Amino acid sequence: MNISNLLYDYNPGFVPERGSLLVSEPMMDEAFFSRSVVMILDIDKSRGHLGLVMNKPTSLTLCDLLPDWDNGRHVPVFCGGPVDTQRLFMLHTLGSRFEGSTEVIPGLYVGGDIEEIVDYIDCGGEIESKIRFFLGYSGWSKGQLQGERESNSWAVDLHPDVSLLLQGEGNSYWRREVKLLGEAYRSWLMVPQDPSYN
C-alpha cells in the first residue's frame, strides 16, 4: 500500500505551534511514535519542539516512582517520549489549583507544586480525565519536525478538544483523534494496525 495515496494535508510545510496535536500517519513504524498522538508543549529559542506522547501507557504507577507514597499505586504513568526518561511531566485540567502550573492552551495546564498534587490525590481528587503523568518527552531539533511534516509523518490538529485529551489510551485514542481531523483523513482508519494484514 502506498501511503502517499492515503495522505491528505492542506499544508505539509506548516510547522505546529504550542498547544497543537500531532497525529502520526497510520503506518509509522517507530517504537515510540507508532499510532501516537503528541501534544506540543514548547518551542525553544532555536525553534526546536518539545512534546508529550499522550496515548502510550506504561506498566508503571506513581508508586513505582515514589515508593513511600502508597496512594500513588492508583495513578498510572504514561510514556511521554524517548528523551530524558527519568523526568516526570504532568498535564491537568485543574487550572490554577496547583501553584506553578502553566497554561498550554485554554483549559490544559502543565506542571504544578508536587506537594499540592499529592494532597489533592490523597484527599480523593479525581484523576481520570483530570490529571495525566508522563515519563520522558519527545523532542525535535530545529527544522526536524518540519522535515517530518513534509514527508507526511504527521497530521496537525491546531484546536484539540481539551475535554478529551486526558481520556483513553493506545490505538483507540489515536483513532478518535484521526476522526476529529475530519473527512479528509478517514482513509487512515482503514489501514490495519498490523501491516501484515494488508
mmCIF file with all atom_site columns, C-alpha atoms in Angstrom:
data_model
loop_
_atom_site.group_PDB
_atom_site.id
_atom_site.type_symbol
_atom_site.label_atom_id
_atom_site.label_alt_id
_atom_site.label_comp_id
_atom_site.label_asym_id
_atom_site.label_entity_id
_atom_site.label_seq_id
_atom_site.pdbx_PDB_ins_code
_atom_site.Cartn_x
_atom_site.Cartn_y
_atom_site.Cartn_z
_atom_site.occupancy
_atom_site.B_iso_or_equiv
_atom_site.pdbx_formal_charge
_atom_site.auth_seq_id
_atom_site.auth_comp_id
_atom_site.auth_asym_id
_atom_site.auth_atom_id
_atom_site.pdbx_PDB_model_num
ATOM 1   C CA . MET A 1 1   ? 0.000   0.000  0.000  1.00 0.00 ? 1   MET A CA 1
ATOM 2   C CA . ASN A 1 2   ? 1.353   3.414  -0.950 1.00 0.00 ? 2   ASN A CA 1
ATOM 3   C CA . ILE A 1 3   ? 1.000   5.794  1.994  1.00 0.00 ? 3   ILE A CA 1
ATOM 4   C CA . SER A 1 4   ? 1.096   8.841  -0.277 1.00 0.00 ? 4   SER A CA 1
ATOM 5   C CA . ASN A 1 5   ? -2.242  7.708  -1.774 1.00 0.00 ? 5   ASN A CA 1
ATOM 6   C CA . LEU A 1 6   ? -3.850  7.837  1.669  1.00 0.00 ? 6   LEU A CA 1
ATOM 7   C CA . LEU A 1 7   ? -2.455  11.091 2.936  1.00 0.00 ? 7   LEU A CA 1
ATOM 8   C CA . TYR A 1 8   ? -4.115  14.426 2.784  1.00 0.00 ? 8   TYR A CA 1
ATOM 9   C CA . ASP A 1 9   ? -2.519  17.550 4.119  1.00 0.00 ? 9   ASP A CA 1
ATOM 10  C CA . TYR A 1 10  ? -3.524  21.045 3.142  1.00 0.00 ? 10  TYR A CA 1
ATOM 11  C CA . ASN A 1 11  ? -0.131  22.458 4.074  1.00 0.00 ? 11  ASN A CA 1
ATOM 12  C CA . PRO A 1 12  ? 2.634   19.952 4.907  1.00 0.00 ? 12  PRO A CA 1
ATOM 13  C CA . GLY A 1 13  ? 5.146   22.770 5.285  1.00 0.00 ? 13  GLY A CA 1
ATOM 14  C CA . PHE A 1 14  ? 3.216   24.239 8.196  1.00 0.00 ? 14  PHE A CA 1
ATOM 15  C CA . VAL A 1 15  ? 5.032   23.657 11.484 1.00 0.00 ? 15  VAL A CA 1
ATOM 16  C CA . PRO A 1 16  ? 2.801   23.321 14.563 1.00 0.00 ? 16  PRO A CA 1
ATOM 17  C CA . GLU A 1 17  ? 2.938   25.747 17.448 1.00 0.00 ? 17  GLU A CA 1
ATOM 18  C CA . ARG A 1 18  ? 2.463   25.278 21.184 1.00 0.00 ? 18  ARG A CA 1
ATOM 19  C CA . GLY A 1 19  ? -0.778  23.505 22.008 1.00 0.00 ? 19  GLY A CA 1
ATOM 20  C CA . SER A 1 20  ? -1.100  21.707 18.675 1.00 0.00 ? 20  SER A CA 1
ATOM 21  C CA . LEU A 1 21  ? -1.633  17.965 18.466 1.00 0.00 ? 21  LEU A CA 1
ATOM 22  C CA . LEU A 1 22  ? 0.459   15.825 16.146 1.00 0.00 ? 22  LEU A CA 1
ATOM 23  C CA . VAL A 1 23  ? -1.258  12.666 14.909 1.00 0.00 ? 23  VAL A CA 1
ATOM 24  C CA . SER A 1 24  ? 1.075   10.068 13.397 1.00 0.00 ? 24  SER A CA 1
ATOM 25  C CA . GLU A 1 25  ? 0.376   8.637  9.976  1.00 0.00 ? 25  GLU A CA 1
ATOM 26  C CA . PRO A 1 26  ? -1.049  5.105  10.241 1.00 0.00 ? 26  PRO A CA 1
ATOM 27  C CA . MET A 1 27  ? 1.989   3.157  9.063  1.00 0.00 ? 27  MET A CA 1
ATOM 28  C CA . MET A 1 28  ? 4.674   4.978  11.032 1.00 0.00 ? 28  MET A CA 1
ATOM 29  C CA . ASP A 1 29  ? 6.967   2.162  12.132 1.00 0.00 ? 29  ASP A CA 1
ATOM 30  C CA . GLU A 1 30  ? 8.758   3.538  15.159 1.00 0.00 ? 30  GLU A CA 1
ATOM 31  C CA . ALA A 1 31  ? 8.511   2.160  18.690 1.00 0.00 ? 31  ALA A CA 1
ATOM 32  C CA . PHE A 1 32  ? 7.610   5.393  20.467 1.00 0.00 ? 32  PHE A CA 1
ATOM 33  C CA . PHE A 1 33  ? 5.558   7.045  17.740 1.00 0.00 ? 33  PHE A CA 1
ATOM 34  C CA . SER A 1 34  ? 3.579   4.281  16.034 1.00 0.00 ? 34  SER A CA 1
ATOM 35  C CA . ARG A 1 35  ? -0.103  5.286  16.246 1.00 0.00 ? 35  ARG A CA 1
ATOM 36  C CA . SER A 1 36  ? 0.828   8.120  18.569 1.00 0.00 ? 36  SER A CA 1
ATOM 37  C CA . VAL A 1 37  ? -0.720  11.485 19.384 1.00 0.00 ? 37  VAL A CA 1
ATOM 38  C CA . VAL A 1 38  ? 1.688   14.160 20.618 1.00 0.00 ? 38  VAL A CA 1
ATOM 39  C CA . MET A 1 39  ? 0.874   17.437 22.370 1.00 0.00 ? 39  MET A CA 1
ATOM 40  C CA . ILE A 1 40  ? 3.371   20.197 21.532 1.00 0.00 ? 40  ILE A CA 1
ATOM 41  C CA . LEU A 1 41  ? 4.221   21.862 24.843 1.00 0.00 ? 41  LEU A CA 1
ATOM 42  C CA . ASP A 1 42  ? 7.003   24.234 23.942 1.00 0.00 ? 42  ASP A CA 1
ATOM 43  C CA . ILE A 1 43  ? 9.256   25.621 21.254 1.00 0.00 ? 43  ILE A CA 1
ATOM 44  C CA . ASP A 1 44  ? 12.742  26.556 22.385 1.00 0.00 ? 44  ASP A CA 1
ATOM 45  C CA . LYS A 1 45  ? 14.746  29.594 21.286 1.00 0.00 ? 45  LYS A CA 1
ATOM 46  C CA . SER A 1 46  ? 16.306  27.739 18.401 1.00 0.00 ? 46  SER A CA 1
ATOM 47  C CA . ARG A 1 47  ? 12.801  26.729 17.248 1.00 0.00 ? 47  ARG A CA 1
ATOM 48  C CA . GLY A 1 48  ? 13.067  23.101 18.254 1.00 0.00 ? 48  GLY A CA 1
ATOM 49  C CA . HIS A 1 49  ? 9.892   21.432 19.538 1.00 0.00 ? 49  HIS A CA 1
ATOM 50  C CA . LEU A 1 50  ? 9.130   19.614 22.789 1.00 0.00 ? 50  LEU A CA 1
ATOM 51  C CA . GLY A 1 51  ? 6.048   17.486 23.227 1.00 0.00 ? 51  GLY A CA 1
ATOM 52  C CA . LEU A 1 52  ? 4.438   14.606 25.104 1.00 0.00 ? 52  LEU A CA 1
ATOM 53  C CA . VAL A 1 53  ? 3.020   11.424 23.597 1.00 0.00 ? 53  VAL A CA 1
ATOM 54  C CA . MET A 1 54  ? -0.498  11.396 25.019 1.00 0.00 ? 54  MET A CA 1
ATOM 55  C CA . ASN A 1 55  ? -1.672  7.822  24.453 1.00 0.00 ? 55  ASN A CA 1
ATOM 56  C CA . LYS A 1 56  ? 1.123   5.376  25.382 1.00 0.00 ? 56  LYS A CA 1
ATOM 57  C CA . PRO A 1 57  ? 0.584   3.807  28.821 1.00 0.00 ? 57  PRO A CA 1
ATOM 58  C CA . THR A 1 58  ? 3.373   2.086  30.715 1.00 0.00 ? 58  THR A CA 1
ATOM 59  C CA . SER A 1 59  ? 3.139   -0.634 33.363 1.00 0.00 ? 59  SER A CA 1
ATOM 60  C CA . LEU A 1 60  ? 4.254   1.908  35.983 1.00 0.00 ? 60  LEU A CA 1
ATOM 61  C CA . THR A 1 61  ? 2.295   3.838  38.579 1.00 0.00 ? 61  THR A CA 1
ATOM 62  C CA . LEU A 1 62  ? 3.437   6.790  40.645 1.00 0.00 ? 62  LEU A CA 1
ATOM 63  C CA . CYS A 1 63  ? 4.070   4.364  43.491 1.00 0.00 ? 63  CYS A CA 1
ATOM 64  C CA . ASP A 1 64  ? 6.913   2.863  41.411 1.00 0.00 ? 64  ASP A CA 1
ATOM 65  C CA . LEU A 1 65  ? 8.489   6.309  41.211 1.00 0.00 ? 65  LEU A CA 1
ATOM 66  C CA . LEU A 1 66  ? 7.591   7.422  44.751 1.00 0.00 ? 66  LEU A CA 1
ATOM 67  C CA . PRO A 1 67  ? 7.616   4.146  46.733 1.00 0.00 ? 67  PRO A CA 1
ATOM 68  C CA . ASP A 1 68  ? 6.850   5.839  50.051 1.00 0.00 ? 68  ASP A CA 1
ATOM 69  C CA . TRP A 1 69  ? 3.563   7.190  48.689 1.00 0.00 ? 69  TRP A CA 1
ATOM 70  C CA . ASP A 1 70  ? 1.003   4.389  48.875 1.00 0.00 ? 70  ASP A CA 1
ATOM 71  C CA . ASN A 1 71  ? -1.800  6.297  47.123 1.00 0.00 ? 71  ASN A CA 1
ATOM 72  C CA . GLY A 1 72  ? 0.458   6.600  44.087 1.00 0.00 ? 72  GLY A CA 1
ATOM 73  C CA . ARG A 1 73  ? -0.378  2.994  43.210 1.00 0.00 ? 73  ARG A CA 1
ATOM 74  C CA . HIS A 1 74  ? -3.700  4.234  41.796 1.00 0.00 ? 74  HIS A CA 1
ATOM 75  C CA . VAL A 1 75  ? -2.077  6.717  39.415 1.00 0.00 ? 75  VAL A CA 1
ATOM 76  C CA . PRO A 1 76  ? -0.886  5.393  36.037 1.00 0.00 ? 76  PRO A CA 1
ATOM 77  C CA . VAL A 1 77  ? 2.184   6.765  34.292 1.00 0.00 ? 77  VAL A CA 1
ATOM 78  C CA . PHE A 1 78  ? 2.346   7.243  30.522 1.00 0.00 ? 78  PHE A CA 1
ATOM 79  C CA . CYS A 1 79  ? 5.389   7.327  28.233 1.00 0.00 ? 79  CYS A CA 1
ATOM 80  C CA . GLY A 1 80  ? 5.882   10.916 27.078 1.00 0.00 ? 80  GLY A CA 1
ATOM 81  C CA . GLY A 1 81  ? 8.675   10.012 24.682 1.00 0.00 ? 81  GLY A CA 1
ATOM 82  C CA . PRO A 1 82  ? 12.202  8.670  24.375 1.00 0.00 ? 82  PRO A CA 1
ATOM 83  C CA . VAL A 1 83  ? 14.090  11.716 25.701 1.00 0.00 ? 83  VAL A CA 1
ATOM 84  C CA . ASP A 1 84  ? 15.117  12.079 29.374 1.00 0.00 ? 84  ASP A CA 1
ATOM 85  C CA . THR A 1 85  ? 13.016  9.165  30.622 1.00 0.00 ? 85  THR A CA 1
ATOM 86  C CA . GLN A 1 86  ? 13.861  9.953  34.245 1.00 0.00 ? 86  GLN A CA 1
ATOM 87  C CA . ARG A 1 87  ? 11.951  13.236 34.006 1.00 0.00 ? 87  ARG A CA 1
ATOM 88  C CA . LEU A 1 88  ? 8.290   13.344 35.078 1.00 0.00 ? 88  LEU A CA 1
ATOM 89  C CA . PHE A 1 89  ? 5.702   15.653 33.492 1.00 0.00 ? 89  PHE A CA 1
ATOM 90  C CA . MET A 1 90  ? 2.096   16.284 34.461 1.00 0.00 ? 90  MET A CA 1
ATOM 91  C CA . LEU A 1 91  ? -0.760  17.633 32.356 1.00 0.00 ? 91  LEU A CA 1
ATOM 92  C CA . HIS A 1 92  ? -4.034  18.563 34.020 1.00 0.00 ? 92  HIS A CA 1
ATOM 93  C CA . THR A 1 93  ? -7.280  20.453 33.579 1.00 0.00 ? 93  THR A CA 1
ATOM 94  C CA . LEU A 1 94  ? -7.411  21.846 37.110 1.00 0.00 ? 94  LEU A CA 1
ATOM 95  C CA . GLY A 1 95  ? -6.386  25.379 36.297 1.00 0.00 ? 95  GLY A CA 1
ATOM 96  C CA . SER A 1 96  ? -4.541  27.345 38.931 1.00 0.00 ? 96  SER A CA 1
ATOM 97  C CA . ARG A 1 97  ? -5.405  24.826 41.652 1.00 0.00 ? 97  ARG A CA 1
ATOM 98  C CA . PHE A 1 98  ? -1.718  23.868 41.743 1.00 0.00 ? 98  PHE A CA 1
ATOM 99  C CA . GLU A 1 99  ? 0.814   26.632 42.249 1.00 0.00 ? 99  GLU A CA 1
ATOM 100 C CA . GLY A 1 100 ? 3.369   26.771 39.456 1.00 0.00 ? 100 GLY A CA 1
ATOM 101 C CA . SER A 1 101 ? 1.027   25.457 36.753 1.00 0.00 ? 101 SER A CA 1
ATOM 102 C CA . THR A 1 102 ? 1.445   26.897 33.265 1.00 0.00 ? 102 THR A CA 1
ATOM 103 C CA . GLU A 1 103 ? -1.396  27.063 30.754 1.00 0.00 ? 103 GLU A CA 1
ATOM 104 C CA . VAL A 1 104 ? -0.583  25.309 27.465 1.00 0.00 ? 104 VAL A CA 1
ATOM 105 C CA . ILE A 1 105 ? -3.921  26.032 25.788 1.00 0.00 ? 105 ILE A CA 1
ATOM 106 C CA . PRO A 1 106 ? -7.164  27.233 27.373 1.00 0.00 ? 106 PRO A CA 1
ATOM 107 C CA . GLY A 1 107 ? -8.178  24.561 29.861 1.00 0.00 ? 107 GLY A CA 1
ATOM 108 C CA . LEU A 1 108 ? -4.968  22.494 29.766 1.00 0.00 ? 108 LEU A CA 1
ATOM 109 C CA . TYR A 1 109 ? -2.038  23.064 32.110 1.00 0.00 ? 109 TYR A CA 1
ATOM 110 C CA . VAL A 1 110 ? 1.412   21.601 32.646 1.00 0.00 ? 110 VAL A CA 1
ATOM 111 C CA . GLY A 1 111 ? 3.196   21.211 35.982 1.00 0.00 ? 111 GLY A CA 1
ATOM 112 C CA . GLY A 1 112 ? 2.430   22.333 39.478 1.00 0.00 ? 112 GLY A CA 1
ATOM 113 C CA . ASP A 1 113 ? 3.584   22.036 43.065 1.00 0.00 ? 113 ASP A CA 1
ATOM 114 C CA . ILE A 1 114 ? 4.152   18.338 43.835 1.00 0.00 ? 114 ILE A CA 1
ATOM 115 C CA . GLU A 1 115 ? 3.018   18.613 47.459 1.00 0.00 ? 115 GLU A CA 1
ATOM 116 C CA . GLU A 1 116 ? -0.288  20.171 46.379 1.00 0.00 ? 116 GLU A CA 1
ATOM 117 C CA . ILE A 1 117 ? -0.715  17.434 43.769 1.00 0.00 ? 117 ILE A CA 1
ATOM 118 C CA . VAL A 1 118 ? -0.074  14.706 46.351 1.00 0.00 ? 118 VAL A CA 1
ATOM 119 C CA . ASP A 1 119 ? -2.552  16.347 48.748 1.00 0.00 ? 119 ASP A CA 1
ATOM 120 C CA . TYR A 1 120 ? -5.176  16.519 46.003 1.00 0.00 ? 120 TYR A CA 1
ATOM 121 C CA . ILE A 1 121 ? -4.823  12.806 45.245 1.00 0.00 ? 121 ILE A CA 1
ATOM 122 C CA . ASP A 1 122 ? -4.635  11.829 48.941 1.00 0.00 ? 122 ASP A CA 1
ATOM 123 C CA . CYS A 1 123 ? -7.924  13.661 49.530 1.00 0.00 ? 123 CYS A CA 1
ATOM 124 C CA . GLY A 1 124 ? -9.633  11.613 46.816 1.00 0.00 ? 124 GLY A CA 1
ATOM 125 C CA . GLY A 1 125 ? -9.350  14.157 43.994 1.00 0.00 ? 125 GLY A CA 1
ATOM 126 C CA . GLU A 1 126 ? -10.443 12.834 40.613 1.00 0.00 ? 126 GLU A CA 1
ATOM 127 C CA . ILE A 1 127 ? -7.593  11.679 38.368 1.00 0.00 ? 127 ILE A CA 1
ATOM 128 C CA . GLU A 1 128 ? -9.327  10.211 35.301 1.00 0.00 ? 128 GLU A CA 1
ATOM 129 C CA . SER A 1 129 ? -9.687  12.915 32.609 1.00 0.00 ? 129 SER A CA 1
ATOM 130 C CA . LYS A 1 130 ? -8.238  15.487 35.040 1.00 0.00 ? 130 LYS A CA 1
ATOM 131 C CA . ILE A 1 131 ? -4.547  14.594 35.501 1.00 0.00 ? 131 ILE A CA 1
ATOM 132 C CA . ARG A 1 132 ? -2.070  12.532 33.494 1.00 0.00 ? 132 ARG A CA 1
ATOM 133 C CA . PHE A 1 133 ? 1.585   11.842 34.309 1.00 0.00 ? 133 PHE A CA 1
ATOM 134 C CA . PHE A 1 134 ? 4.313   11.143 31.745 1.00 0.00 ? 134 PHE A CA 1
ATOM 135 C CA . LEU A 1 135 ? 7.888   9.885  31.941 1.00 0.00 ? 135 LEU A CA 1
ATOM 136 C CA . GLY A 1 136 ? 10.182  11.363 29.315 1.00 0.00 ? 136 GLY A CA 1
ATOM 137 C CA . TYR A 1 137 ? 9.338   13.652 26.439 1.00 0.00 ? 137 TYR A CA 1
ATOM 138 C CA . SER A 1 138 ? 9.558   13.900 22.668 1.00 0.00 ? 138 SER A CA 1
ATOM 139 C CA . GLY A 1 139 ? 11.953  16.383 21.136 1.00 0.00 ? 139 GLY A CA 1
ATOM 140 C CA . TRP A 1 140 ? 12.736  17.699 17.677 1.00 0.00 ? 140 TRP A CA 1
ATOM 141 C CA . SER A 1 141 ? 15.717  19.867 16.850 1.00 0.00 ? 141 SER A CA 1
ATOM 142 C CA . LYS A 1 142 ? 15.431  22.975 14.688 1.00 0.00 ? 142 LYS A CA 1
ATOM 143 C CA . GLY A 1 143 ? 13.905  22.054 11.329 1.00 0.00 ? 143 GLY A CA 1
ATOM 144 C CA . GLN A 1 144 ? 13.452  18.369 12.186 1.00 0.00 ? 144 GLN A CA 1
ATOM 145 C CA . LEU A 1 145 ? 9.702   18.444 12.727 1.00 0.00 ? 145 LEU A CA 1
ATOM 146 C CA . GLN A 1 146 ? 9.169   20.499 9.596  1.00 0.00 ? 146 GLN A CA 1
ATOM 147 C CA . GLY A 1 147 ? 11.050  17.819 7.661  1.00 0.00 ? 147 GLY A CA 1
ATOM 148 C CA . GLU A 1 148 ? 8.859   15.103 9.144  1.00 0.00 ? 148 GLU A CA 1
ATOM 149 C CA . ARG A 1 149 ? 5.742   17.089 8.255  1.00 0.00 ? 149 ARG A CA 1
ATOM 150 C CA . GLU A 1 150 ? 6.935   17.475 4.678  1.00 0.00 ? 150 GLU A CA 1
ATOM 151 C CA . SER A 1 151 ? 7.409   13.709 4.470  1.00 0.00 ? 151 SER A CA 1
ATOM 152 C CA . ASN A 1 152 ? 3.798   13.266 5.668  1.00 0.00 ? 152 ASN A CA 1
ATOM 153 C CA . SER A 1 153 ? 4.693   11.653 9.002  1.00 0.00 ? 153 SER A CA 1
ATOM 154 C CA . TRP A 1 154 ? 2.256   13.804 10.982 1.00 0.00 ? 154 TRP A CA 1
ATOM 155 C CA . ALA A 1 155 ? -1.112  15.496 10.646 1.00 0.00 ? 155 ALA A CA 1
ATOM 156 C CA . VAL A 1 156 ? -1.777  18.515 12.867 1.00 0.00 ? 156 VAL A CA 1
ATOM 157 C CA . ASP A 1 157 ? -4.829  19.491 14.887 1.00 0.00 ? 157 ASP A CA 1
ATOM 158 C CA . LEU A 1 158 ? -4.497  23.171 15.766 1.00 0.00 ? 158 LEU A CA 1
ATOM 159 C CA . HIS A 1 159 ? -7.526  23.191 18.053 1.00 0.00 ? 159 HIS A CA 1
ATOM 160 C CA . PRO A 1 160 ? -7.711  19.938 20.040 1.00 0.00 ? 160 PRO A CA 1
ATOM 161 C CA . ASP A 1 161 ? -10.708 19.164 22.230 1.00 0.00 ? 161 ASP A CA 1
ATOM 162 C CA . VAL A 1 162 ? -9.358  19.693 25.771 1.00 0.00 ? 162 VAL A CA 1
ATOM 163 C CA . SER A 1 163 ? -12.198 17.679 27.303 1.00 0.00 ? 163 SER A CA 1
ATOM 164 C CA . LEU A 1 164 ? -10.880 14.535 25.588 1.00 0.00 ? 164 LEU A CA 1
ATOM 165 C CA . LEU A 1 165 ? -7.123  14.940 25.844 1.00 0.00 ? 165 LEU A CA 1
ATOM 166 C CA . LEU A 1 166 ? -6.653  13.127 29.170 1.00 0.00 ? 166 LEU A CA 1
ATOM 167 C CA . GLN A 1 167 ? -9.085  10.305 28.377 1.00 0.00 ? 167 GLN A CA 1
ATOM 168 C CA . GLY A 1 168 ? -8.340  6.986  26.709 1.00 0.00 ? 168 GLY A CA 1
ATOM 169 C CA . GLU A 1 169 ? -5.124  5.382  25.514 1.00 0.00 ? 169 GLU A CA 1
ATOM 170 C CA . GLY A 1 170 ? -3.489  3.315  22.801 1.00 0.00 ? 170 GLY A CA 1
ATOM 171 C CA . ASN A 1 171 ? -4.905  2.756  19.327 1.00 0.00 ? 171 ASN A CA 1
ATOM 172 C CA . SER A 1 172 ? -8.439  3.776  20.304 1.00 0.00 ? 172 SER A CA 1
ATOM 173 C CA . TYR A 1 173 ? -7.114  7.197  21.373 1.00 0.00 ? 173 TYR A CA 1
ATOM 174 C CA . TRP A 1 174 ? -5.287  7.538  18.025 1.00 0.00 ? 174 TRP A CA 1
ATOM 175 C CA . ARG A 1 175 ? -8.408  6.523  16.067 1.00 0.00 ? 175 ARG A CA 1
ATOM 176 C CA . ARG A 1 176 ? -10.519 9.076  17.944 1.00 0.00 ? 176 ARG A CA 1
ATOM 177 C CA . GLU A 1 177 ? -8.082  11.859 17.110 1.00 0.00 ? 177 GLU A CA 1
ATOM 178 C CA . VAL A 1 178 ? -7.927  10.790 13.447 1.00 0.00 ? 178 VAL A CA 1
ATOM 179 C CA . LYS A 1 179 ? -11.728 11.015 13.285 1.00 0.00 ? 179 LYS A CA 1
ATOM 180 C CA . LEU A 1 180 ? -11.568 14.515 14.755 1.00 0.00 ? 180 LEU A CA 1
ATOM 181 C CA . LEU A 1 181 ? -9.206  15.563 11.941 1.00 0.00 ? 181 LEU A CA 1
ATOM 182 C CA . GLY A 1 182 ? -12.153 15.309 9.574  1.00 0.00 ? 182 GLY A CA 1
ATOM 183 C CA . GLU A 1 183 ? -13.285 13.515 6.450  1.00 0.00 ? 183 GLU A CA 1
ATOM 184 C CA . ALA A 1 184 ? -10.015 14.060 4.588  1.00 0.00 ? 184 ALA A CA 1
ATOM 185 C CA . TYR A 1 185 ? -8.258  11.644 6.962  1.00 0.00 ? 185 TYR A CA 1
ATOM 186 C CA . ARG A 1 186 ? -10.904 8.875  7.047  1.00 0.00 ? 186 ARG A CA 1
ATOM 187 C CA . SER A 1 187 ? -8.732  6.655  4.834  1.00 0.00 ? 187 SER A CA 1
ATOM 188 C CA . TRP A 1 188 ? -6.200  6.431  7.681  1.00 0.00 ? 188 TRP A CA 1
ATOM 189 C CA . LEU A 1 189 ? -8.757  4.450  9.679  1.00 0.00 ? 189 LEU A CA 1
ATOM 190 C CA . MET A 1 190 ? -8.808  1.707  7.028  1.00 0.00 ? 190 MET A CA 1
ATOM 191 C CA . VAL A 1 191 ? -5.114  0.915  7.498  1.00 0.00 ? 191 VAL A CA 1
ATOM 192 C CA . PRO A 1 192 ? -4.772  -2.148 9.778  1.00 0.00 ? 192 PRO A CA 1
ATOM 193 C CA . GLN A 1 193 ? -2.769  -1.721 12.947 1.00 0.00 ? 193 GLN A CA 1
ATOM 194 C CA . ASP A 1 194 ? -0.725  -4.779 11.971 1.00 0.00 ? 194 ASP A CA 1
ATOM 195 C CA . PRO A 1 195 ? 0.667   -4.179 8.435  1.00 0.00 ? 195 PRO A CA 1
ATOM 196 C CA . SER A 1 196 ? 0.932   -7.949 7.862  1.00 0.00 ? 196 SER A CA 1
ATOM 197 C CA . TYR A 1 197 ? -2.877  -7.971 7.481  1.00 0.00 ? 197 TYR A CA 1
ATOM 198 C CA . ASN A 1 198 ? -2.580  -5.923 4.278  1.00 0.00 ? 198 ASN A CA 1
#
